[in-house]
Structure formats: structure tokens, C-alpha cells
CSV table of N, CA and C in Angstrom, one decimal:
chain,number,residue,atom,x,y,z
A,241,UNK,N,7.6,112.4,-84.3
A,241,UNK,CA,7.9,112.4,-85.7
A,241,UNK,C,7.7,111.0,-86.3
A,242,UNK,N,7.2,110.5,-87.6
A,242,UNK,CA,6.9,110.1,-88.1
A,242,UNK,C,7.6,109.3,-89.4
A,243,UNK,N,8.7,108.2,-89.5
A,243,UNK,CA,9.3,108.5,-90.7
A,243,UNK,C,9.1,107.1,-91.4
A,244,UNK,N,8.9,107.4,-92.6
A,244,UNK,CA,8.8,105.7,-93.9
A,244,UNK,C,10.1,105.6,-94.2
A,245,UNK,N,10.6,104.4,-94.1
A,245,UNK,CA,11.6,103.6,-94.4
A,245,UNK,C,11.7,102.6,-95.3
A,246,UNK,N,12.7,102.5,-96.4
A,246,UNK,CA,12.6,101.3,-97.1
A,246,UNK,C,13.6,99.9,-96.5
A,247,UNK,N,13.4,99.0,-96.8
A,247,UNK,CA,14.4,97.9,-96.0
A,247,UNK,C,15.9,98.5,-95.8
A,248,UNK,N,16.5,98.8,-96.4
A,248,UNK,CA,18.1,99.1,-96.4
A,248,UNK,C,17.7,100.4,-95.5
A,249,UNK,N,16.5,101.2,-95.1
A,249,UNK,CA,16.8,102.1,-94.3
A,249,UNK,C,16.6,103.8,-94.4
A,250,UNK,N,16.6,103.4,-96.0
A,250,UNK,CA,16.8,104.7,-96.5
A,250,UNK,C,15.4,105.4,-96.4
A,251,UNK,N,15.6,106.4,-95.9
A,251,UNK,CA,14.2,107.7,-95.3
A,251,UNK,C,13.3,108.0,-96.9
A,252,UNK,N,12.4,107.6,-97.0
A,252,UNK,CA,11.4,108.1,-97.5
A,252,UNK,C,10.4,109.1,-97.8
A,253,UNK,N,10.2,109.6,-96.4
A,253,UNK,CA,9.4,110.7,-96.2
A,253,UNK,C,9.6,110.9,-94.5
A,254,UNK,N,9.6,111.9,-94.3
A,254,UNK,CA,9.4,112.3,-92.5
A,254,UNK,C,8.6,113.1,-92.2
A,255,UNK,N,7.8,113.2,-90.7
A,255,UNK,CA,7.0,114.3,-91.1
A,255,UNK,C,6.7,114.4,-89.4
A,256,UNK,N,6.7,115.7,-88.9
A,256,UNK,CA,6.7,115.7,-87.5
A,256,UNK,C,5.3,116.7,-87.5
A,257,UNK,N,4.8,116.5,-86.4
A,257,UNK,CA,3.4,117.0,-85.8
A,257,UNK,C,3.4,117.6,-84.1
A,258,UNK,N,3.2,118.8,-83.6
A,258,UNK,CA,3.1,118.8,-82.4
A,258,UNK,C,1.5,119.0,-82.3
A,259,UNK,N,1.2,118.1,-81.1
A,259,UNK,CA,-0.1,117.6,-80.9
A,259,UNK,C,0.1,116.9,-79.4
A,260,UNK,N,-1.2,117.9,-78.4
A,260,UNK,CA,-1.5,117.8,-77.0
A,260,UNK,C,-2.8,117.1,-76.7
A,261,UNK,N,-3.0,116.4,-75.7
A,261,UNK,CA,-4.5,116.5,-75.0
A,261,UNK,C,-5.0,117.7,-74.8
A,262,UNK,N,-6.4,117.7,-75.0
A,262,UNK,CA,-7.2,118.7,-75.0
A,262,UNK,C,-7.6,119.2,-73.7
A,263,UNK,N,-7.1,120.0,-73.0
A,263,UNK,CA,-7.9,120.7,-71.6
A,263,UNK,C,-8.8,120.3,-70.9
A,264,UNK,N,-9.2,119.6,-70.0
A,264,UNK,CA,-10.2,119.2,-69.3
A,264,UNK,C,-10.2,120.0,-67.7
A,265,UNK,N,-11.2,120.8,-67.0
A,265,UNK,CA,-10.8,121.3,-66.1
A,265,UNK,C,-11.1,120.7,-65.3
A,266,UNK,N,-11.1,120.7,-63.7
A,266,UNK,CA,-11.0,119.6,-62.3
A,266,UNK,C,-12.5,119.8,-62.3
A,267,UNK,N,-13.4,120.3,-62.5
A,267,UNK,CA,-14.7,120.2,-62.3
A,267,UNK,C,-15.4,119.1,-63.6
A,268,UNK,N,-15.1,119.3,-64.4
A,268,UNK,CA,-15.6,118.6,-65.7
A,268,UNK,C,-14.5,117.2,-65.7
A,269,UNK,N,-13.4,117.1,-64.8
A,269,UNK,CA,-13.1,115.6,-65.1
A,269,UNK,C,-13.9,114.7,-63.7
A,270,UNK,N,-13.9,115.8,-62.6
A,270,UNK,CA,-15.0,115.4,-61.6
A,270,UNK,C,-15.9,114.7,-62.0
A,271,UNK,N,-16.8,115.2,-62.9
A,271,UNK,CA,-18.5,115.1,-62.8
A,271,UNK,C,-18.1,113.7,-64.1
A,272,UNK,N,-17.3,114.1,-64.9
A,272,UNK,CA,-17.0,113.0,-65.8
A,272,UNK,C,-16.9,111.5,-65.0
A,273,UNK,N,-15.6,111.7,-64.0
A,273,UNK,CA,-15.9,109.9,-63.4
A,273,UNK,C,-16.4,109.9,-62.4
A,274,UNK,N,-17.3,110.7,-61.9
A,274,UNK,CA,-18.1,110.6,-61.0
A,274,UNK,C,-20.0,110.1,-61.7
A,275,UNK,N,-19.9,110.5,-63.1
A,275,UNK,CA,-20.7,109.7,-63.5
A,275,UNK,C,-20.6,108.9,-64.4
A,276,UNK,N,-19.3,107.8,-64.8
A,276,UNK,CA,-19.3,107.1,-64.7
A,276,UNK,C,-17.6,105.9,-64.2
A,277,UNK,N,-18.5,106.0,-62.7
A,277,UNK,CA,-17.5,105.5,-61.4
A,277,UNK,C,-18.3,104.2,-62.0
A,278,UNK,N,-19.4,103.6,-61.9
A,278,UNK,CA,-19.7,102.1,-62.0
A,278,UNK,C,-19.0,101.9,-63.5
A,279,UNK,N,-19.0,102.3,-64.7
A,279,UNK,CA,-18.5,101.3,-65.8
A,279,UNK,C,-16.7,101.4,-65.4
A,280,UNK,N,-16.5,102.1,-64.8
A,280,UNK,CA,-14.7,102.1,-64.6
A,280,UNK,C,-14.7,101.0,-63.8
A,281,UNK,N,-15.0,101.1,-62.5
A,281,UNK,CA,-14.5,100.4,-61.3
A,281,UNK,C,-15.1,98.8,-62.1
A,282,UNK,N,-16.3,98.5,-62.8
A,282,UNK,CA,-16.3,97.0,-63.3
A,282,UNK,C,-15.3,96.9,-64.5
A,283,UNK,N,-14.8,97.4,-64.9
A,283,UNK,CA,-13.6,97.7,-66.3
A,283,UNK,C,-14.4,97.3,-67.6
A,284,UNK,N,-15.7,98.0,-67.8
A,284,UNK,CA,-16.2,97.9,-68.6
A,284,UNK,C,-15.7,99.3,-69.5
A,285,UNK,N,-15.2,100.4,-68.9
A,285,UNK,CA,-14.5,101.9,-69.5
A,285,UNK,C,-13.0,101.7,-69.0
A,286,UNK,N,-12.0,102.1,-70.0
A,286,UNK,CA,-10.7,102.1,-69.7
A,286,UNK,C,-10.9,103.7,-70.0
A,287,UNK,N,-10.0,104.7,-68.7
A,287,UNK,CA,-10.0,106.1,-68.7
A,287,UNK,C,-8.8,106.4,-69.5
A,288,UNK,N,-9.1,106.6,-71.0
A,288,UNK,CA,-7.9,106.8,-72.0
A,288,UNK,C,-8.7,107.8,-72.8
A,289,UNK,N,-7.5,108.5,-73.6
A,289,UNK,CA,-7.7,110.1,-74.4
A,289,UNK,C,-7.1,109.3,-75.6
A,290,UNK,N,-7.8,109.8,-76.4
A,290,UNK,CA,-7.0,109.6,-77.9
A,290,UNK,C,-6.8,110.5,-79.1
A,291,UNK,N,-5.4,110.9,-79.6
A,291,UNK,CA,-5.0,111.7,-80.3
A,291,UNK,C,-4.8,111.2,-81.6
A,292,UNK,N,-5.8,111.5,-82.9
A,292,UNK,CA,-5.8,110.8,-84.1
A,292,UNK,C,-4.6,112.0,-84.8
A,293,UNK,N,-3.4,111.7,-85.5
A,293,UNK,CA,-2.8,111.9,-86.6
A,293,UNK,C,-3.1,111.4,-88.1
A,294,UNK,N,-2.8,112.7,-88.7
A,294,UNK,CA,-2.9,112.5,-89.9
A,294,UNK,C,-1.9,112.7,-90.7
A,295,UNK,N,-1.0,111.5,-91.2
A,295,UNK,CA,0.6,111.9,-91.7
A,295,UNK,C,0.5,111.6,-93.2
A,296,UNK,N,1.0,112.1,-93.9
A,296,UNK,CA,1.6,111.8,-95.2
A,296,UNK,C,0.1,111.3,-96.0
A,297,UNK,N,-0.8,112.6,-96.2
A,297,UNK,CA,-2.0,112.6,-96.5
A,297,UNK,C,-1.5,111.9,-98.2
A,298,UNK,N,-0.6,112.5,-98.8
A,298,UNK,CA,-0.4,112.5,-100.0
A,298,UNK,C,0.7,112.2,-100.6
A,299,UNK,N,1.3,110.6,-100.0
A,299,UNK,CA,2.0,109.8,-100.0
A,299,UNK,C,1.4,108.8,-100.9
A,300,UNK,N,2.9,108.6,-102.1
A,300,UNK,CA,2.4,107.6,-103.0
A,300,UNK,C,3.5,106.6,-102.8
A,301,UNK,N,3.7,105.6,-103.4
A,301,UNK,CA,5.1,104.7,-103.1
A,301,UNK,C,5.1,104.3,-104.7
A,302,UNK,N,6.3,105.4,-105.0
A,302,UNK,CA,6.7,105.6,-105.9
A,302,UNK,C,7.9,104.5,-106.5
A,303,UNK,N,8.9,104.5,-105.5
A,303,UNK,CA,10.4,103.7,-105.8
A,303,UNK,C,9.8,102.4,-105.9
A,304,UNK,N,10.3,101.4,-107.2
A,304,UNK,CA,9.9,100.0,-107.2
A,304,UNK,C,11.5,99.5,-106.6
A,305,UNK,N,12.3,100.3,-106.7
A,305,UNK,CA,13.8,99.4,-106.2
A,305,UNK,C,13.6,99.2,-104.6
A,306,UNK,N,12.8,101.0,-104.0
A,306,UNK,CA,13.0,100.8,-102.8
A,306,UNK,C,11.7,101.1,-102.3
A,307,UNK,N,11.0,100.0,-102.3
A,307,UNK,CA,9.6,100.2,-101.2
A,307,UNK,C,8.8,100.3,-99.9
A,308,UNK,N,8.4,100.9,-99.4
A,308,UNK,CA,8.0,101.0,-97.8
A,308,UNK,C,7.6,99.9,-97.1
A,309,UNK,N,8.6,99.9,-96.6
A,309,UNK,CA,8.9,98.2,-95.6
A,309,UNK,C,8.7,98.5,-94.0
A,310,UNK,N,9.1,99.9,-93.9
A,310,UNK,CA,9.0,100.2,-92.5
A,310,UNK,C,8.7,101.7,-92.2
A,311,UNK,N,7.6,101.7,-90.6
A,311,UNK,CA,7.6,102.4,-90.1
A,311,UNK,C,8.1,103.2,-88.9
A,312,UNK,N,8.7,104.1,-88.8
A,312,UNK,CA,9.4,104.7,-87.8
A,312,UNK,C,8.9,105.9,-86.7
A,313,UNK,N,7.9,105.7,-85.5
A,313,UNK,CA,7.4,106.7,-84.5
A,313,UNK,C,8.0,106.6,-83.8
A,314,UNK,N,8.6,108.2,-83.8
A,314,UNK,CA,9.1,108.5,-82.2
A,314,UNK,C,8.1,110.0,-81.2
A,315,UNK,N,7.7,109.7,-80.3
A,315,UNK,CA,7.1,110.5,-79.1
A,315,UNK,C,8.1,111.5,-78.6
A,316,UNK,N,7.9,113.0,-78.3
A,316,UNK,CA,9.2,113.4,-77.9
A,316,UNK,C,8.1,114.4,-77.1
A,317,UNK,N,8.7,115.2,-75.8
A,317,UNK,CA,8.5,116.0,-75.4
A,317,UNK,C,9.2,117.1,-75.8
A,318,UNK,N,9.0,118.0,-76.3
A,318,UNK,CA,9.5,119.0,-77.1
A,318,UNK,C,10.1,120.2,-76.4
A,319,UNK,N,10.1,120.7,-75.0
A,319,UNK,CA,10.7,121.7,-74.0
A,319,UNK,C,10.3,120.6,-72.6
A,320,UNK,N,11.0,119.7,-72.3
A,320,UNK,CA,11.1,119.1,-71.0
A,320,UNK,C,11.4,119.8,-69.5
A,321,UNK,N,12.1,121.1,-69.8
A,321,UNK,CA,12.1,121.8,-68.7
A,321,UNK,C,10.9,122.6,-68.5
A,322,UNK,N,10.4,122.5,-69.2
A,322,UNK,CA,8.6,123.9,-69.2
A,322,UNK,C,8.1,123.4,-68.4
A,323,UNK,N,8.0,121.3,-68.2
A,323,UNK,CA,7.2,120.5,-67.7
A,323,UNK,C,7.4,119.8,-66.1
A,324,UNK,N,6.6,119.7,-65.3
A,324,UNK,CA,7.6,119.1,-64.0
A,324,UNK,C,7.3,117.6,-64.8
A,325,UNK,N,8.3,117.2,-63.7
A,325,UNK,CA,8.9,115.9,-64.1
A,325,UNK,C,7.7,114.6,-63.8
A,326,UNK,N,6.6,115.2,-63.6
A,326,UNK,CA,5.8,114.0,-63.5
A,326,UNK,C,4.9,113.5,-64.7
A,327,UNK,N,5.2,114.7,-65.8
A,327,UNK,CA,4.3,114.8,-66.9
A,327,UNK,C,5.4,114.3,-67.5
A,328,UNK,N,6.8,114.0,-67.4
A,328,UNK,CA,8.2,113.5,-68.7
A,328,UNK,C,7.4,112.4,-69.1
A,329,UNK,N,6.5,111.5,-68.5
A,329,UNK,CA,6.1,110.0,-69.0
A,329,UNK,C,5.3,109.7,-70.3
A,330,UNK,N,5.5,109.4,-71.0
A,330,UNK,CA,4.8,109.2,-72.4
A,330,UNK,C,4.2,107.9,-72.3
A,331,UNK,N,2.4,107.5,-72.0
A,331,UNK,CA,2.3,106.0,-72.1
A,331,UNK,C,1.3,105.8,-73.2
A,332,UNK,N,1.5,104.8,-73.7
A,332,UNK,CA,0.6,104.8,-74.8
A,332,UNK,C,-0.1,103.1,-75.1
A,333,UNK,N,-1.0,103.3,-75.0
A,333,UNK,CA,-2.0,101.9,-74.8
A,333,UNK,C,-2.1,101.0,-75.7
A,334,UNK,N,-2.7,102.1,-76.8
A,334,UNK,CA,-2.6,100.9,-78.0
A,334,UNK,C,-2.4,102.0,-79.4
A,335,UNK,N,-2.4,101.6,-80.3
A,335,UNK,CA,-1.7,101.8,-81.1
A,335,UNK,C,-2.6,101.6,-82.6
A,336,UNK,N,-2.7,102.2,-83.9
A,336,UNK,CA,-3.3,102.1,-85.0
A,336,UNK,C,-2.4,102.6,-86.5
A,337,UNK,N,-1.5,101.8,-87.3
A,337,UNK,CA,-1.5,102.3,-88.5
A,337,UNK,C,-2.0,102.0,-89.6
A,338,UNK,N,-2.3,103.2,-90.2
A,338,UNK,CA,-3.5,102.8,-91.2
A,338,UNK,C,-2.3,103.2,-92.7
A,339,UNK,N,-2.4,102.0,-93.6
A,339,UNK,CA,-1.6,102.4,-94.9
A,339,UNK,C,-3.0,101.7,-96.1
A,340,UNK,N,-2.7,102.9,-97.1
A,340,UNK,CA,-4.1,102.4,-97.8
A,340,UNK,C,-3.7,102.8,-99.5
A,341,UNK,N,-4.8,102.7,-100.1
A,341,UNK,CA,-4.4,103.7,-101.2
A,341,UNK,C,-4.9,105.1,-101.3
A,342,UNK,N,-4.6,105.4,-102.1
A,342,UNK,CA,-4.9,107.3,-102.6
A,342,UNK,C,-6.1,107.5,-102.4
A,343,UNK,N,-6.8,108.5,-101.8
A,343,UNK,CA,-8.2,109.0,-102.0
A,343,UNK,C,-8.5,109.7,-103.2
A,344,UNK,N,-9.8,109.2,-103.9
A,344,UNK,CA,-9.6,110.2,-105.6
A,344,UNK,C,-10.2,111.5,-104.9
A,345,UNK,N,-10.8,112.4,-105.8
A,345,UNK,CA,-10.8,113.7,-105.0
A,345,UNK,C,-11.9,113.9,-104.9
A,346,UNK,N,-12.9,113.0,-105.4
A,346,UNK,CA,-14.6,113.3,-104.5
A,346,UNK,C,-14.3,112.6,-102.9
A,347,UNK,N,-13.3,112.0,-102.5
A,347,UNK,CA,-13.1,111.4,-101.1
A,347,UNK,C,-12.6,112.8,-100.3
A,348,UNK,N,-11.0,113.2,-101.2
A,348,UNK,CA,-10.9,114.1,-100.3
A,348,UNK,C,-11.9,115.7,-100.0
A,349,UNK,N,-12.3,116.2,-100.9
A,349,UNK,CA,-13.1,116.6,-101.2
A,349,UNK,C,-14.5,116.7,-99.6
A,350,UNK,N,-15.0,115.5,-99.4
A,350,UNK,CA,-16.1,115.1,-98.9
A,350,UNK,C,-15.2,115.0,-97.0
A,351,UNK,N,-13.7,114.5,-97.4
A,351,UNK,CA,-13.0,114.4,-95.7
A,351,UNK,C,-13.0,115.7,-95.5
A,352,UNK,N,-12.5,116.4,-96.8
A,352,UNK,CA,-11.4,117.7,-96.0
A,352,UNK,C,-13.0,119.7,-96.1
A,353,UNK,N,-14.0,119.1,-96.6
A,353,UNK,CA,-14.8,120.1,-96.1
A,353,UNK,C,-16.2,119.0,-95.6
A,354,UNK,N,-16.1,118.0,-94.9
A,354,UNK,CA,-17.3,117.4,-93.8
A,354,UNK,C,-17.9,118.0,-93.3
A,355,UNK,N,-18.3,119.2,-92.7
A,355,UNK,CA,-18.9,119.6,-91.8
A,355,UNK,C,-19.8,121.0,-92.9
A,356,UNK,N,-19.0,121.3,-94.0
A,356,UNK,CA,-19.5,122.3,-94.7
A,356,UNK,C,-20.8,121.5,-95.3
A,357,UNK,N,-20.1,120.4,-96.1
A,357,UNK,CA,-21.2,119.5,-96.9
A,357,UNK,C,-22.2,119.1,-96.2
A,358,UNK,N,-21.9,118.9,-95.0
A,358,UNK,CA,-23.4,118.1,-93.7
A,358,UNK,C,-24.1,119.6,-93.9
A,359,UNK,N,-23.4,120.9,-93.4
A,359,UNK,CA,-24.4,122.2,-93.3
A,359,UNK,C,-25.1,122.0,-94.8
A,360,UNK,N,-24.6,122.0,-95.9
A,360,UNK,CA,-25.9,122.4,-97.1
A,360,UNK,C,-26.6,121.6,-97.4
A,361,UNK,N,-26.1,119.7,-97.2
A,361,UNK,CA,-27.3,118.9,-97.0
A,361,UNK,C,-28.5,119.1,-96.4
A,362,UNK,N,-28.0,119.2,-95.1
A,362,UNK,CA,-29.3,119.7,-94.3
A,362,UNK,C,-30.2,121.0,-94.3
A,363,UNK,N,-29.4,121.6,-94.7
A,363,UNK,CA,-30.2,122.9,-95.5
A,363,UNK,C,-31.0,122.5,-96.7
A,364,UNK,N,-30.7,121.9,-97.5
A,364,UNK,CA,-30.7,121.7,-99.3
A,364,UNK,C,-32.4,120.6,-98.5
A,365,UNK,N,-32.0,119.7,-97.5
A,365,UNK,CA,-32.9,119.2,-96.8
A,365,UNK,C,-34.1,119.8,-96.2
A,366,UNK,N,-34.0,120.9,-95.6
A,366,UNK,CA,-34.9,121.1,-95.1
A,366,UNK,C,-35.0,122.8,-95.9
């Protein structure tokens, strides 16, 4: 979960997400560091997965008394008994918050159908 705080504390917005690593099976993580065993073993590749979130798409900071001073993430396993106990470990490497301004709506527009717009360009293209 996810929550904006203003200095005295008071909750702003909260917002929880459940969100996994993606399936990889023993044959496809095989062939994966099996081809590439040299950039790992020189530490030129760190073997890390990364889960992008997208919180509070349409978050304004509204309050001038009480403004967003802080952020608050917490990691949770959500059914701990489903899991054996060697998956309870949550480690997390590095870290990214991104706070920006509003997107006008040719931005969102262009994020939230990307793949539609690439298809008619390249159609409209060729």
C-alpha cells in the first residue's frame, strides 16, 4: 500500500495494488543464465525483476495548509500461509519515486492507448 502524508501526518490519499513477478519456468530461467553466465559471474548483470507501479495517476495537491511532505510504502504478503516460508522474504534493491505534475490529456491519451496509436501509425505509414 501506498499512502501521501502531510507533515502533521494526516493521510492524503491511499492506495493499495496487488502485484506479482511474472512466471518464468525452470527451462526458460535455465537457458536465460546459462546464456548469460559471463556478464553475471563479471557483475556486469545484477539477476533482478522489476515491478513498475502506477499510483495516484490523478493526484493533484490541492491543500495549501497541508501539503505532501511524505511518503508512505508498505510491502505485505497478503495470504502468508498459501506460501512456504521461504518465499515470506520481501528484498528490494533499489527503489524509484517519481512525483511530477499533471499530464494534459494529449499525454494521457498517447500513455493510456500506446500500443493502439503505434498500430495506426504504422499502418497510416505503410
Amino acid at each position: 500500500s501506498v499512502q501521501l502524508q502531510s507533515s502533521d501526518g494526516f493521510s492524503l490519499a491511499t492506495s493499495k495494488q496487488a502485484t506479482m513477478l511474472p512466471y518464468e519456468s525452470k527451462i526458460v530461467t535455465t537457458f536465460r543464465k546459462f546464456s548469460l553466465i559471463l556478464p553475471f559471474a563479471s557483475g556486469l548483470l545484477s539477476e533482478t525483476k522489476t515491478i513498475h507501479l502506477l499510483c495516484f495517476d490523478n493526484y493533484v495537491d490541492r491543500d495549501e495548509k497541508r501539503p505532501l511532505s511524505k511518503v508512505e510504502i508498505r510491502l505485505d504478503i497478503p495470504n502468508p500461509a498459501a506460501f512456504p516460508s521461504t518465499l515470506h522474504t520481501i528484498q528490494v534493491q533499489s527503489s524509484e519515486l517519481r512525483y511530477g505534475k499533471e499530464m494534459n490529456q494529449t499525454q494521457l491519451f498517447f500513455r493510456n492507448w500506446s500500443y493502439s496509436c503505434a498500430f495506426c501509425g504504422v499502418t497510416i505509414i505503410f
